[in-house]
């Protein structure tokens, strides 16, 4: 067990280093440099900027400095936000993105978990048809459509909620609702599928035969099994908060999260910011996958036995 | 100086000029109902959004001028939507009349004079101009603004390691010695040869010192500037953020971070309360010298810097936003729908154009097809045919962009410019066909295949497709090539294109900001065209103090450009903004320049 964890840790560090290295060199391979905007910069101004960000050093020196800084959690100054470091910009936006992401994912887990099980238990009855139908719609509707529908109904027609912004509790409702609807739809489908499958497992039949009560079978025996697909989904879903769904929702509702930097940095070839946003994403992805793997070990005794 | 991606003003850089053209708004106080289109059917005044007057206690101006602000540093300010905030915090050497941005009013300097030869300017700074620190929440008065602060601001930009993108503005306003210094500096920066670098450096330092000597701090409150030649725009540009003073102690202490709310030291009508990615909040500086009974400003300005303008439009409609302008653009479709129908939608032309550029120095290599194309594009008759076959009115109508069709190059009204009679392109298909026939391609027969590059963006693509349709009428088949904005521009500068969409936003209110692009060897001379007579005329026109001569020479130069079909003009950019009728001191103008200190809220 300990060895497995250690192995995992080493693998994670190697993966992380490989990823940041690829990003470091990829951004510098882009034909569009950070200062080749639409304005013709005089040679001297360009040089001054490049010197300021140490872009005239040999590549291996830049790479070495990048790793050294990273080891001290310094992602460097943003090219396009003078006077601001990448980590300070990310730190400023992270609480917003995290609040948005985790509250909607949490809510979605609650909703998706219960409705998914409910739908499975009422398999092919009207409750199931309504719930699964709703989930199909939810999955097919892209975030930006849901966001605008919610905005139209609640902010424009009914005027119950503000159109945009961040700061007051009411402003957070629509963005969270948008993401929650989407995540709920997915989690519900996964839970329903998992539950249906679990209910057909031999050990459930055994439990029935032993005369275990229906609810005890569902909660105690089937749910554990049924939750596995959802669990596998959660890792990437949490990492996806940074870059995927929240990016669109943040942009539509004008939230000051880090979503905006993913696009802006790429468009403007802001090297340090691209590195910063990528690193944030990698860290989340690796961290979440590890947590999910750990959780699977806890949930499934078979995996523990298999581990050397 | 930023190029514009055709029709997309969101990408635009600074608009730093003004004009007294046909689009100058009415001068009476009532801005909101002054749009001429509205007056015609102004039986009952309609508005786009709620116009409920603000509560008596609410003296907050809530605005949207564009996306997230990159900087508040005046020397580094190169975003049009950042300029009003920059200016409200750090006051420039001079200010502008909000009604007519071609009129200079006192800023840090309370008066100024020029020598007889118009080459030496002296500015006298007001005694009551102070620096203020507001990081702790209270406004703390520091020392007076001095001439040395102005010089330090200029030096930040001019010094060899200066990195402000508007540095070339010092050259534009003809500060003495800058031209020579920049040339040497660029040569030093460009050379890879270390020995050469060492040789050039002392020369660079000497020239820099010489430039700084021409910017003279006579005493605490007097600044004298030497020019290399009389300039018609020097004084006018002195309110541009790049020429602002800075509180040098803060810059020295905090470096680039000196504009952060806790560090910043300002001298303007407002102080910085907070600056976040999604909004910036300014608070009135009660100690500012310029407040009086007429100009009293507002207590607080909340500026949203959003990513989604539709949400802003909604807020405006619901009465939660007072002004949408500059980079916070009203959607073109909305303009189409509401133009002339609501009194709070203001549309006016600005000093920006969109045109097609035709490469006359195509690198054909050994390809026979390309050699034939190069020769065809060099033929003025071909270029004229391409230009005459475009119906600009139809183009603008079909793209719903709301711009002004224009067959000439310099946008109407820039620095008082108007084109000479009977120059430029009008839609004339028979004439276009005749010109193409004369060039040896009757009905387009035998014309080599060619491409039109355009920005990879919806409206630009539609524009290109419509032009493709017009050229089909000539029997020509053009292939469209979408490119990313900066690549499109880079390729145009490298003459690596055949025909390309292009556009320009002027930097200062003089036609030279457009005409200079096509001078011999200018980096923006994408066409590779050269005419010594044109070079001569444009420079003479730029430096003459006589407006009549200026107009005549500029007209003559523009005629050369158009007669030779060097460029194929398409339209002048129109801008639209929404302004609540209860705002005062906001005047739509061709510079799209709006000092925030003059804006107030009328409460009845």
Short mmCIF file of N, CA, C and O in Angstrom, two decimals, chain B residues 144-198:
data_model
loop_
_atom_site.label_atom_id
_atom_site.label_comp_id
_atom_site.label_asym_id
_atom_site.label_seq_id
_atom_site.Cartn_x
_atom_site.Cartn_y
_atom_site.Cartn_z
N UNK B 144 3.86 69.38 -4.39
CA UNK B 144 3.33 69.87 -5.67
C UNK B 144 3.90 69.10 -6.86
O UNK B 144 4.97 68.50 -6.77
N UNK B 145 3.17 69.14 -7.97
CA UNK B 145 3.65 68.57 -9.23
C UNK B 145 4.66 69.54 -9.81
O UNK B 145 4.39 70.74 -9.89
N UNK B 146 5.83 69.03 -10.20
CA UNK B 146 6.86 69.93 -10.71
C UNK B 146 7.19 69.61 -12.17
O UNK B 146 6.81 68.56 -12.69
N UNK B 147 7.90 70.55 -12.78
CA UNK B 147 8.34 70.36 -14.17
C UNK B 147 9.22 69.11 -14.27
O UNK B 147 9.20 68.40 -15.28
N UNK B 148 9.97 68.85 -13.19
CA UNK B 148 10.85 67.68 -13.20
C UNK B 148 10.04 66.38 -13.27
O UNK B 148 10.47 65.40 -13.88
N UNK B 149 8.84 66.39 -12.66
CA UNK B 149 7.98 65.19 -12.72
C UNK B 149 7.57 64.89 -14.15
O UNK B 149 7.45 63.73 -14.55
N UNK B 150 7.34 65.97 -14.91
CA UNK B 150 6.98 65.78 -16.31
C UNK B 150 8.16 65.19 -17.06
O UNK B 150 8.04 64.22 -17.81
N UNK B 151 9.31 65.77 -16.81
CA UNK B 151 10.51 65.30 -17.51
C UNK B 151 10.80 63.84 -17.16
O UNK B 151 11.18 63.05 -18.03
N UNK B 152 10.60 63.48 -15.91
CA UNK B 152 10.81 62.09 -15.50
C UNK B 152 9.87 61.15 -16.26
O UNK B 152 10.27 60.09 -16.72
N UNK B 153 8.62 61.60 -16.40
CA UNK B 153 7.65 60.79 -17.14
C UNK B 153 8.12 60.57 -18.58
O UNK B 153 8.09 59.45 -19.09
N UNK B 154 8.61 61.63 -19.20
CA UNK B 154 9.08 61.52 -20.58
C UNK B 154 10.32 60.63 -20.65
O UNK B 154 10.49 59.83 -21.56
N UNK B 155 11.17 60.79 -19.66
CA UNK B 155 12.42 60.03 -19.66
C UNK B 155 12.16 58.52 -19.52
O UNK B 155 12.85 57.72 -20.14
N UNK B 156 11.15 58.17 -18.74
CA UNK B 156 10.80 56.75 -18.58
C UNK B 156 10.58 56.10 -19.94
O UNK B 156 10.89 54.95 -20.16
N UNK B 157 9.98 56.91 -20.82
CA UNK B 157 9.62 56.39 -22.12
C UNK B 157 10.79 56.48 -23.10
O UNK B 157 11.02 55.59 -23.91
N UNK B 158 11.54 57.58 -23.00
CA UNK B 158 12.58 57.86 -23.99
C UNK B 158 13.86 57.08 -23.76
O UNK B 158 14.58 56.75 -24.69
N UNK B 159 14.17 56.79 -22.51
CA UNK B 159 15.47 56.16 -22.20
C UNK B 159 15.66 54.87 -23.00
O UNK B 159 14.67 54.21 -23.37
N UNK B 160 16.90 54.51 -23.25
CA UNK B 160 17.17 53.36 -24.13
C UNK B 160 16.41 52.10 -23.72
O UNK B 160 15.94 51.36 -24.57
N UNK B 161 16.27 51.86 -22.42
CA UNK B 161 15.60 50.63 -22.00
C UNK B 161 14.09 50.85 -21.76
O UNK B 161 13.41 49.99 -21.22
N UNK B 162 13.59 52.02 -22.18
CA UNK B 162 12.16 52.30 -22.05
C UNK B 162 11.35 51.32 -22.87
O UNK B 162 11.75 50.93 -23.96
N UNK B 163 10.20 50.90 -22.33
CA UNK B 163 9.45 49.86 -23.04
C UNK B 163 8.00 50.27 -23.30
O UNK B 163 7.13 49.43 -23.40
N UNK B 164 7.72 51.58 -23.39
CA UNK B 164 6.33 51.96 -23.63
C UNK B 164 6.03 51.91 -25.13
O UNK B 164 6.84 52.36 -25.95
N UNK B 165 4.86 51.37 -25.44
CA UNK B 165 4.57 51.15 -26.85
C UNK B 165 4.27 52.45 -27.59
O UNK B 165 4.33 52.50 -28.81
N UNK B 166 3.94 53.50 -26.87
CA UNK B 166 3.69 54.77 -27.55
C UNK B 166 4.92 55.66 -27.65
O UNK B 166 4.82 56.84 -27.90
N UNK B 167 6.10 55.08 -27.47
CA UNK B 167 7.32 55.86 -27.61
C UNK B 167 7.40 56.62 -28.94
O UNK B 167 7.83 57.77 -28.96
N UNK B 168 6.97 56.00 -30.06
CA UNK B 168 7.08 56.72 -31.34
C UNK B 168 6.31 58.05 -31.37
O UNK B 168 6.55 58.88 -32.23
N UNK B 169 5.40 58.25 -30.40
CA UNK B 169 4.67 59.50 -30.35
C UNK B 169 5.61 60.70 -30.17
O UNK B 169 5.34 61.79 -30.66
N UNK B 170 6.73 60.48 -29.49
CA UNK B 170 7.70 61.57 -29.31
C UNK B 170 8.28 62.00 -30.65
O UNK B 170 8.63 63.15 -30.85
N UNK B 171 8.37 61.04 -31.54
CA UNK B 171 8.84 61.32 -32.89
C UNK B 171 7.73 62.04 -33.68
O UNK B 171 7.99 63.01 -34.39
N UNK B 172 6.51 61.58 -33.50
CA UNK B 172 5.37 62.18 -34.21
C UNK B 172 5.22 63.67 -33.90
O UNK B 172 4.88 64.46 -34.76
N UNK B 173 5.44 64.03 -32.63
CA UNK B 173 5.26 65.44 -32.26
C UNK B 173 6.54 66.24 -32.47
O UNK B 173 6.61 67.41 -32.14
N UNK B 174 7.56 65.60 -33.03
CA UNK B 174 8.78 66.27 -33.49
C UNK B 174 9.62 66.87 -32.36
O UNK B 174 10.18 67.95 -32.49
N UNK B 175 9.72 66.19 -31.24
CA UNK B 175 10.63 66.61 -30.18
C UNK B 175 12.06 66.55 -30.74
O UNK B 175 12.44 65.57 -31.39
N UNK B 176 12.83 67.61 -30.50
CA UNK B 176 14.14 67.76 -31.14
C UNK B 176 15.06 66.57 -30.85
O UNK B 176 15.19 66.14 -29.71
N UNK B 177 15.69 66.07 -31.89
CA UNK B 177 16.72 65.05 -31.75
C UNK B 177 16.20 63.63 -31.61
O UNK B 177 16.97 62.67 -31.67
N UNK B 178 14.89 63.48 -31.44
CA UNK B 178 14.34 62.15 -31.18
C UNK B 178 14.47 61.22 -32.39
O UNK B 178 14.80 60.05 -32.26
N UNK B 179 14.26 61.82 -33.55
CA UNK B 179 14.32 61.04 -34.78
C UNK B 179 15.67 60.33 -34.92
O UNK B 179 15.76 59.11 -35.09
N UNK B 180 16.71 61.14 -34.79
CA UNK B 180 18.08 60.62 -34.94
C UNK B 180 18.40 59.60 -33.84
O UNK B 180 18.96 58.54 -34.10
N UNK B 181 17.98 59.96 -32.63
CA UNK B 181 18.23 59.08 -31.48
C UNK B 181 17.55 57.73 -31.65
O UNK B 181 18.16 56.67 -31.45
N UNK B 182 16.29 57.74 -32.07
CA UNK B 182 15.56 56.48 -32.25
C UNK B 182 16.20 55.61 -33.33
O UNK B 182 16.28 54.39 -33.19
N UNK B 183 16.63 56.25 -34.40
CA UNK B 183 17.27 55.49 -35.48
C UNK B 183 18.50 54.74 -34.95
O UNK B 183 18.69 53.56 -35.19
N UNK B 184 19.32 55.49 -34.20
CA UNK B 184 20.55 54.91 -33.67
C UNK B 184 20.22 53.82 -32.65
O UNK B 184 20.81 52.75 -32.63
N UNK B 185 19.21 54.11 -31.83
CA UNK B 185 18.80 53.17 -30.79
C UNK B 185 18.29 51.86 -31.40
O UNK B 185 18.64 50.77 -30.94
N UNK B 186 17.49 51.99 -32.44
CA UNK B 186 16.97 50.80 -33.10
C UNK B 186 18.09 50.00 -33.76
O UNK B 186 18.09 48.77 -33.73
N UNK B 187 19.04 50.72 -34.33
CA UNK B 187 20.18 50.04 -34.95
C UNK B 187 20.97 49.27 -33.88
O UNK B 187 21.35 48.11 -34.07
N UNK B 188 21.14 49.92 -32.73
CA UNK B 188 21.86 49.28 -31.62
C UNK B 188 21.11 48.03 -31.14
O UNK B 188 21.69 46.98 -30.89
N UNK B 189 19.77 48.16 -31.04
CA UNK B 189 18.96 47.04 -30.55
C UNK B 189 18.94 45.90 -31.56
O UNK B 189 18.87 44.74 -31.18
N UNK B 190 18.99 46.25 -32.83
CA UNK B 190 18.81 45.24 -33.87
C UNK B 190 20.08 44.43 -34.12
O UNK B 190 20.02 43.26 -34.48
N UNK B 191 21.23 45.06 -33.92
CA UNK B 191 22.46 44.37 -34.30
C UNK B 191 22.77 43.20 -33.36
O UNK B 191 22.56 43.27 -32.16
N UNK B 192 23.23 42.12 -33.97
CA UNK B 192 23.58 40.93 -33.18
C UNK B 192 25.09 40.92 -32.89
O UNK B 192 25.57 40.15 -32.08
N UNK B 193 25.77 41.79 -33.60
CA UNK B 193 27.22 41.85 -33.51
C UNK B 193 27.64 42.60 -32.24
O UNK B 193 27.39 43.80 -32.11
N UNK B 194 28.25 41.90 -31.29
CA UNK B 194 28.58 42.50 -30.00
C UNK B 194 29.54 43.69 -30.13
O UNK B 194 29.44 44.66 -29.40
N UNK B 195 30.46 43.56 -31.10
CA UNK B 195 31.44 44.63 -31.28
C UNK B 195 30.74 45.90 -31.76
O UNK B 195 30.97 46.99 -31.25
N UNK B 196 29.84 45.67 -32.72
CA UNK B 196 29.05 46.76 -33.28
C UNK B 196 28.21 47.42 -32.18
O UNK B 196 28.10 48.63 -32.09
N UNK B 197 27.67 46.57 -31.32
CA UNK B 197 26.84 47.05 -30.21
C UNK B 197 27.63 47.98 -29.30
O UNK B 197 27.15 49.03 -28.89
N UNK B 198 28.87 47.57 -29.03
CA UNK B 198 29.73 48.36 -28.14
C UNK B 198 30.07 49.71 -28.77
O UNK B 198 30.20 50.71 -28.08
#
